[in-house]
Amino acid sequence: MHDAQSPNVPAPDMPASDTAARFLRLPSVAERKLGPDYTVPVRLDPRILDQMQQTIRDLTEKYAETLKAQVGSLFSFVELAGMGDADARSQLYAMAHEVRGLAGTFGYPIIGRFAHSLCSYIEGYRAIDASVMRFHIEAMYDALKQGGGDELLADETLASLERLTAVTHVDGERSVG
Amino acid sequence: MTKDELFAKLKVLIVDDSAEMRNLLVALLQSMGFAEIFCAASGEAGLRVFCDESPDLIITDGSMRPMDGYEMTRRVRAGDCHGGENCGNRDVPVLMISGHVGDDIVRLARDTGVTDYIVKPVTAETLYESILSAVSRPIHIVETGSYRGPSPKRRLVPRISGETLSE
């Protein structure tokens, strides 16, 4: 470990009272591996970027099948989750969370947005309504059937889902009214 | 020396509870030229691999059970990774990939010592930029009695794909 500088002088962004703070500038990982002559590249290497994008394209077809199966599975948890079953709620959230994280990468950003909305809904309320969840999943399913969905329609649908959530949950404690 | 030759010398640890996400990241890192890629499905398992392999870079999810990516990062920085014994480089760059973009959660990531924060969905370009930045720039560390890591007072700006956000 190289300790390039270790002054006992607080930097401007540290609390004045923390006089024991030390500020270290360590060599980069690249410098440690390749030596001190390593220079930071000024831009991304287009060849590597192309390879990465090709990797995503190669995985997209397989992911489309996975996504279809996941959206289908979401339906199976809705009723139980809506009745307060903690395990169903947890499984539904985990699957929606996975869709939220990956759909956009593989060219399904609208489905990712619906999944995000569903996750936010589950995170935000102790008691969750089956109809609200079903609408979210149906929106995902429709977008999937359309090959990804329409941006304008998605905006309208998400706005409708927000209104539906507000109507369904009438009290201020974020629980089903 | 090209960048893929650099990546070929680096060990990276991926920590994510989603098998799909791990598979995607492994495939992307392989296409970048990383030769040694290790995976773990929770923060706890991640700490074990961290101790065993001493990676040059960690890419982690935030929300995981039983131990999440925040606690894992805190313990890496604290040198408390495995039974109280620090076996890896506690100054290792840690990239967090998360579906959450709220201020509170980004602040938590910063305070526990996360180097860079990428918001899902991740794109090839965002991931590449973040990795390159993490491994090619000098590592600035603040050390106090109770903390060692990237400055907890810095502004950590989440990287959102399609937007140019950098510190």
Coordinates of C-alpha atoms in Angstrom, one line a residue:
Chain A
M1 CA 0.0 0.0 0.0
H2 CA 1.5 3.3 -1.0
D3 CA 0.8 6.3 1.2
A4 CA 1.4 9.2 -1.2
Q5 CA 0.5 11.8 1.3
S6 CA -0.7 11.7 4.8
P7 CA -0.9 15.2 6.2
N8 CA -2.7 15.7 9.5
V9 CA -4.6 18.6 8.0
P10 CA -8.3 18.4 7.5
A11 CA -9.5 18.8 4.0
P12 CA -12.2 21.4 3.3
D13 CA -14.9 18.7 3.1
M14 CA -14.2 17.3 6.6
P15 CA -15.6 18.4 9.9
A16 CA -13.2 20.9 11.6
S17 CA -13.4 18.9 14.8
D18 CA -12.1 15.8 13.1
T19 CA -8.5 16.8 13.3
A20 CA -7.3 13.2 13.3
A21 CA -8.5 12.7 9.7
R22 CA -5.8 11.7 7.2
F23 CA -6.1 12.0 3.5
L24 CA -4.4 9.5 1.3
R25 CA -3.9 9.5 -2.4
L26 CA -3.2 5.9 -3.5
P27 CA -2.1 4.8 -6.9
S28 CA -4.9 3.6 -9.2
V29 CA -5.5 -0.1 -9.6
A30 CA -4.2 0.3 -13.2
E31 CA -1.0 1.9 -11.9
R32 CA -0.4 -0.9 -9.5
K33 CA -0.9 -3.5 -12.2
L34 CA 0.8 -1.8 -15.1
G35 CA 3.3 0.5 -13.5
P36 CA 3.5 4.3 -13.0
D37 CA 3.6 5.1 -16.7
Y38 CA 0.0 4.1 -17.1
T39 CA -2.0 7.0 -18.5
V40 CA -5.8 7.3 -18.1
P41 CA -7.5 6.8 -21.4
V42 CA -9.3 9.9 -22.7
R43 CA -12.2 7.9 -24.1
L44 CA -13.8 4.5 -24.1
D45 CA -12.3 2.0 -26.5
P46 CA -15.0 1.6 -29.3
R47 CA -13.9 -2.0 -29.9
I48 CA -14.6 -3.0 -26.3
L49 CA -17.9 -1.2 -26.3
D50 CA -18.9 -2.9 -29.5
Q51 CA -18.1 -6.3 -27.9
M52 CA -20.2 -5.5 -24.9
Q53 CA -23.2 -4.3 -26.9
Q54 CA -22.9 -7.5 -29.0
T55 CA -23.0 -9.5 -25.8
I56 CA -26.2 -7.8 -24.8
R57 CA -27.7 -8.5 -28.3
D58 CA -26.7 -12.1 -28.0
L59 CA -28.4 -12.5 -24.7
T60 CA -31.6 -10.6 -25.7
E61 CA -33.5 -13.5 -27.3
K62 CA -33.0 -15.7 -24.3
Y63 CA -33.9 -12.9 -22.0
A64 CA -37.2 -12.3 -23.9
E65 CA -38.2 -15.8 -23.0
T66 CA -37.2 -15.3 -19.4
L67 CA -39.2 -12.1 -19.2
K68 CA -42.3 -13.7 -20.7
A69 CA -42.1 -16.4 -18.1
Q70 CA -41.5 -14.0 -15.3
V71 CA -44.5 -11.7 -16.2
G72 CA -46.6 -14.9 -16.5
S73 CA -45.5 -16.0 -13.0
L74 CA -46.3 -12.6 -11.5
F75 CA -50.0 -13.2 -12.0
S76 CA -49.8 -16.4 -9.8
F77 CA -48.8 -14.4 -6.7
V78 CA -51.3 -11.6 -7.0
E79 CA -54.3 -13.0 -5.2
L80 CA -52.4 -14.4 -2.2
A81 CA -50.3 -11.3 -1.9
G82 CA -53.4 -9.2 -2.0
M83 CA -54.8 -11.3 0.9
G84 CA -51.8 -10.5 3.0
D85 CA -49.7 -13.6 2.4
A86 CA -46.1 -12.5 3.3
D87 CA -44.4 -15.1 1.2
A88 CA -46.4 -14.4 -1.9
R89 CA -45.8 -10.7 -1.4
S90 CA -42.1 -11.3 -1.0
Q91 CA -41.9 -13.5 -4.1
L92 CA -43.9 -11.1 -6.2
Y93 CA -41.7 -8.2 -5.2
A94 CA -38.5 -10.2 -5.8
M95 CA -39.6 -11.0 -9.4
A96 CA -40.8 -7.5 -10.1
H97 CA -37.5 -6.2 -8.8
E98 CA -35.6 -8.4 -11.1
V99 CA -37.7 -7.3 -14.1
R100 CA -37.2 -3.7 -13.1
G101 CA -33.4 -4.2 -13.0
L102 CA -33.0 -6.1 -16.3
A103 CA -35.8 -5.3 -18.7
G104 CA -34.3 -1.9 -19.7
T105 CA -30.9 -3.3 -20.5
F106 CA -32.4 -5.7 -23.0
G107 CA -34.6 -3.2 -24.8
Y108 CA -37.8 -3.4 -22.7
P109 CA -37.6 -0.1 -20.9
I110 CA -41.4 0.4 -20.7
I111 CA -41.8 -3.0 -19.0
G112 CA -39.0 -2.0 -16.6
R113 CA -41.0 1.2 -15.8
F114 CA -44.1 -0.8 -15.1
A115 CA -42.1 -3.1 -12.9
H116 CA -40.6 -0.1 -11.1
S117 CA -44.1 1.3 -10.5
L118 CA -45.2 -2.1 -9.1
C119 CA -42.1 -2.3 -6.8
S120 CA -42.7 1.2 -5.5
Y121 CA -46.3 0.3 -4.8
I122 CA -45.4 -2.8 -2.8
E123 CA -42.6 -0.9 -1.0
G124 CA -45.0 2.0 -0.2
Y125 CA -48.0 0.1 1.4
R126 CA -48.3 -2.4 4.2
A127 CA -51.5 -3.8 2.7
I128 CA -51.6 -4.1 -1.1
D129 CA -54.5 -4.4 -3.4
A130 CA -54.7 -7.3 -5.9
S131 CA -56.4 -5.2 -8.5
V132 CA -53.6 -2.6 -8.5
M133 CA -51.0 -5.3 -8.9
R134 CA -53.0 -7.0 -11.6
F135 CA -53.3 -3.8 -13.6
H136 CA -49.5 -3.3 -13.4
I137 CA -48.8 -6.9 -14.6
E138 CA -51.4 -6.6 -17.4
A139 CA -49.7 -3.5 -18.6
M140 CA -46.4 -5.4 -18.7
Y141 CA -48.0 -8.3 -20.5
D142 CA -49.6 -6.0 -23.1
A143 CA -46.2 -4.2 -23.6
L144 CA -44.5 -7.6 -24.1
K145 CA -47.1 -8.6 -26.7
Q146 CA -46.5 -5.4 -28.6
G147 CA -42.7 -6.1 -28.7
G148 CA -41.9 -3.6 -25.9
G149 CA -44.7 -1.2 -25.8
D150 CA -45.4 2.4 -26.8
E151 CA -43.8 5.2 -24.9
L152 CA -46.8 7.6 -25.0
L153 CA -49.3 4.8 -24.0
A154 CA -46.9 3.8 -21.2
D155 CA -46.9 7.4 -19.8
E156 CA -50.7 7.4 -19.9
T157 CA -51.0 4.0 -18.3
L158 CA -48.5 4.9 -15.5
A159 CA -50.5 8.0 -14.8
S160 CA -53.6 6.0 -14.6
L161 CA -51.9 3.5 -12.2
E162 CA -50.9 6.4 -10.0
R163 CA -54.5 7.6 -9.9
L164 CA -55.7 4.1 -9.2
T165 CA -53.2 3.7 -6.3
A166 CA -54.4 7.0 -4.9
V167 CA -58.0 6.0 -5.1
T168 CA -57.5 2.5 -3.7
H169 CA -55.5 3.7 -0.8
V170 CA -57.5 6.5 0.8
D171 CA -55.9 6.9 4.2
G172 CA -52.7 8.7 5.0
E173 CA -51.0 5.7 6.6
R174 CA -50.3 4.1 3.4
S175 CA -52.5 1.1 3.9
V176 CA -55.5 -0.1 2.0
G177 CA -58.7 1.8 2.6
Chain B
M1 CA -1.1 -1.4 -23.6
T2 CA -4.7 -1.4 -24.5
K3 CA -7.5 -1.4 -22.0
D4 CA -8.4 -5.0 -22.6
E5 CA -4.9 -5.9 -21.6
L6 CA -5.5 -4.0 -18.4
F7 CA -8.7 -5.8 -17.7
A8 CA -7.0 -9.1 -18.3
K9 CA -4.8 -8.5 -15.3
L10 CA -7.7 -7.7 -13.0
K11 CA -9.8 -9.8 -10.7
V12 CA -13.4 -8.7 -10.2
L13 CA -16.0 -9.9 -7.7
I14 CA -19.7 -9.7 -8.6
V15 CA -22.2 -9.8 -5.8
D16 CA -25.9 -10.0 -6.7
D17 CA -28.7 -12.2 -5.6
S18 CA -30.2 -12.3 -9.1
A19 CA -28.8 -15.1 -11.2
E20 CA -29.9 -13.3 -14.3
M21 CA -28.0 -10.2 -13.3
R22 CA -24.9 -12.1 -12.4
N23 CA -25.0 -13.9 -15.8
L24 CA -25.4 -10.6 -17.6
L25 CA -22.5 -9.0 -15.7
V26 CA -20.2 -12.0 -16.2
A27 CA -20.9 -12.0 -19.9
L28 CA -20.2 -8.3 -20.2
L29 CA -17.0 -8.5 -18.1
Q30 CA -15.8 -11.4 -20.2
S31 CA -16.4 -9.4 -23.4
M32 CA -14.3 -6.6 -21.8
G33 CA -11.5 -9.0 -21.3
F34 CA -11.6 -9.7 -17.6
A35 CA -10.0 -13.1 -17.1
E36 CA -10.8 -13.7 -13.4
I37 CA -14.4 -13.1 -12.4
F38 CA -15.8 -14.4 -9.1
C39 CA -19.5 -14.4 -8.1
A40 CA -21.5 -14.4 -4.9
A41 CA -25.2 -14.2 -4.2
S42 CA -25.2 -12.3 -1.0
G43 CA -23.1 -9.8 0.9
E44 CA -22.0 -12.5 3.3
A45 CA -20.9 -14.8 0.5
G46 CA -19.3 -11.8 -1.1
L47 CA -17.1 -11.2 2.0
R48 CA -15.9 -14.7 1.9
V49 CA -14.8 -14.5 -1.7
F50 CA -13.3 -11.1 -1.0
C51 CA -11.1 -12.7 1.7
D52 CA -10.2 -15.7 -0.4
E53 CA -9.5 -13.9 -3.7
S54 CA -8.6 -10.3 -2.9
P55 CA -10.3 -8.8 -6.0
D56 CA -9.2 -5.6 -7.6
L57 CA -12.8 -4.4 -8.1
I58 CA -16.1 -5.3 -6.5
I59 CA -19.4 -4.8 -8.4
T60 CA -22.4 -5.3 -6.0
D61 CA -26.1 -5.0 -5.8
G62 CA -27.6 -3.0 -3.0
S63 CA -30.6 -4.9 -1.8
M64 CA -29.8 -8.5 -0.9
R65 CA -30.5 -10.9 2.0
P66 CA -29.3 -11.8 4.5
M67 CA -26.5 -9.2 4.2
D68 CA -27.0 -6.4 1.7
G69 CA -24.4 -4.6 -0.4
Y70 CA -24.2 -1.6 2.0
E71 CA -23.3 -3.7 5.0
M72 CA -20.9 -5.7 2.9
T73 CA -19.2 -2.5 1.7
R74 CA -19.1 -1.1 5.2
R75 CA -17.4 -4.2 6.5
V76 CA -14.9 -4.3 3.6
R77 CA -13.9 -0.7 4.4
A78 CA -13.8 -1.4 8.2
G79 CA -11.5 -4.4 7.7
D80 CA -14.2 -6.5 9.4
C81 CA -14.9 -8.8 6.5
H82 CA -14.6 -12.3 7.9
G83 CA -14.6 -13.1 11.6
G84 CA -13.0 -9.8 12.4
E85 CA -10.0 -10.5 10.2
N86 CA -9.3 -8.3 7.2
C87 CA -8.0 -10.5 4.4
G88 CA -8.5 -8.3 1.3
N89 CA -7.6 -4.8 0.2
R90 CA -10.0 -2.6 2.1
D91 CA -9.4 0.3 -0.3
V92 CA -10.7 -1.7 -3.3
P93 CA -13.1 0.2 -5.6
V94 CA -16.7 -0.8 -5.0
L95 CA -19.3 -0.1 -7.7
M96 CA -22.9 -0.4 -6.7
I97 CA -25.6 -1.3 -9.2
S98 CA -29.0 -0.6 -7.8
G99 CA -32.6 -0.1 -8.8
H100 CA -33.0 2.7 -6.2
V101 CA -32.2 6.3 -7.0
G102 CA -33.6 8.1 -3.9
D103 CA -31.3 10.6 -2.1
D104 CA -31.4 8.6 1.1
I105 CA -30.2 5.4 -0.4
V106 CA -27.5 7.1 -2.5
R107 CA -26.3 8.8 0.7
L108 CA -26.2 5.5 2.5
A109 CA -24.1 4.0 -0.3
R110 CA -21.7 7.0 -0.1
D111 CA -21.5 6.8 3.7
T112 CA -20.7 3.1 3.7
G113 CA -17.9 3.7 1.3
V114 CA -19.2 2.9 -2.2
T115 CA -17.0 4.3 -4.9
D116 CA -19.5 4.7 -7.7
Y117 CA -23.3 4.2 -8.0
I118 CA -25.0 3.0 -11.2
V119 CA -28.7 3.0 -11.5
K120 CA -30.5 0.1 -13.2
P121 CA -31.1 -0.6 -16.0
V122 CA -27.4 -0.6 -16.7
T123 CA -26.1 -0.1 -20.3
A124 CA -22.8 -1.3 -21.7
E125 CA -21.5 2.3 -21.9
T126 CA -22.4 3.2 -18.4
L127 CA -20.9 0.0 -17.0
Y128 CA -17.7 0.4 -19.0
E129 CA -17.3 4.1 -18.0
S130 CA -17.8 3.3 -14.4
I131 CA -15.3 0.4 -14.4
L132 CA -12.7 2.4 -16.3
S133 CA -13.0 5.3 -14.0
A134 CA -12.8 3.1 -10.9
V135 CA -9.6 1.3 -11.9
S136 CA -7.8 4.0 -13.8
R137 CA -8.0 6.9 -11.4
P138 CA -6.0 7.4 -8.2
I139 CA -7.8 6.2 -5.1
H140 CA -8.5 9.0 -2.6
I141 CA -9.1 7.8 0.9
V142 CA -10.1 9.5 4.1
E143 CA -9.1 7.9 7.3
T144 CA -10.4 8.8 10.7
G145 CA -10.6 6.8 13.9
S146 CA -13.9 5.1 12.8
Y147 CA -13.8 5.2 9.1
R148 CA -11.5 4.6 6.1
G149 CA -12.7 4.9 2.6
P150 CA -13.8 7.4 -0.1
S151 CA -14.7 10.7 1.5
P152 CA -18.1 10.4 3.2
K153 CA -18.6 14.1 2.5
R154 CA -18.2 13.9 -1.2
R155 CA -21.1 14.3 -3.6
L156 CA -21.9 10.9 -5.0
V157 CA -23.9 11.4 -8.2
P158 CA -25.7 8.3 -9.5
R159 CA -24.9 7.3 -13.0
I160 CA -28.1 7.0 -14.9
S161 CA -27.9 5.3 -18.4
G162 CA -28.6 7.8 -21.2
E163 CA -27.6 10.7 -19.0
T164 CA -24.2 12.2 -18.6
L165 CA -23.8 12.5 -14.8
S166 CA -20.4 12.6 -13.3
E167 CA -18.8 14.2 -10.3

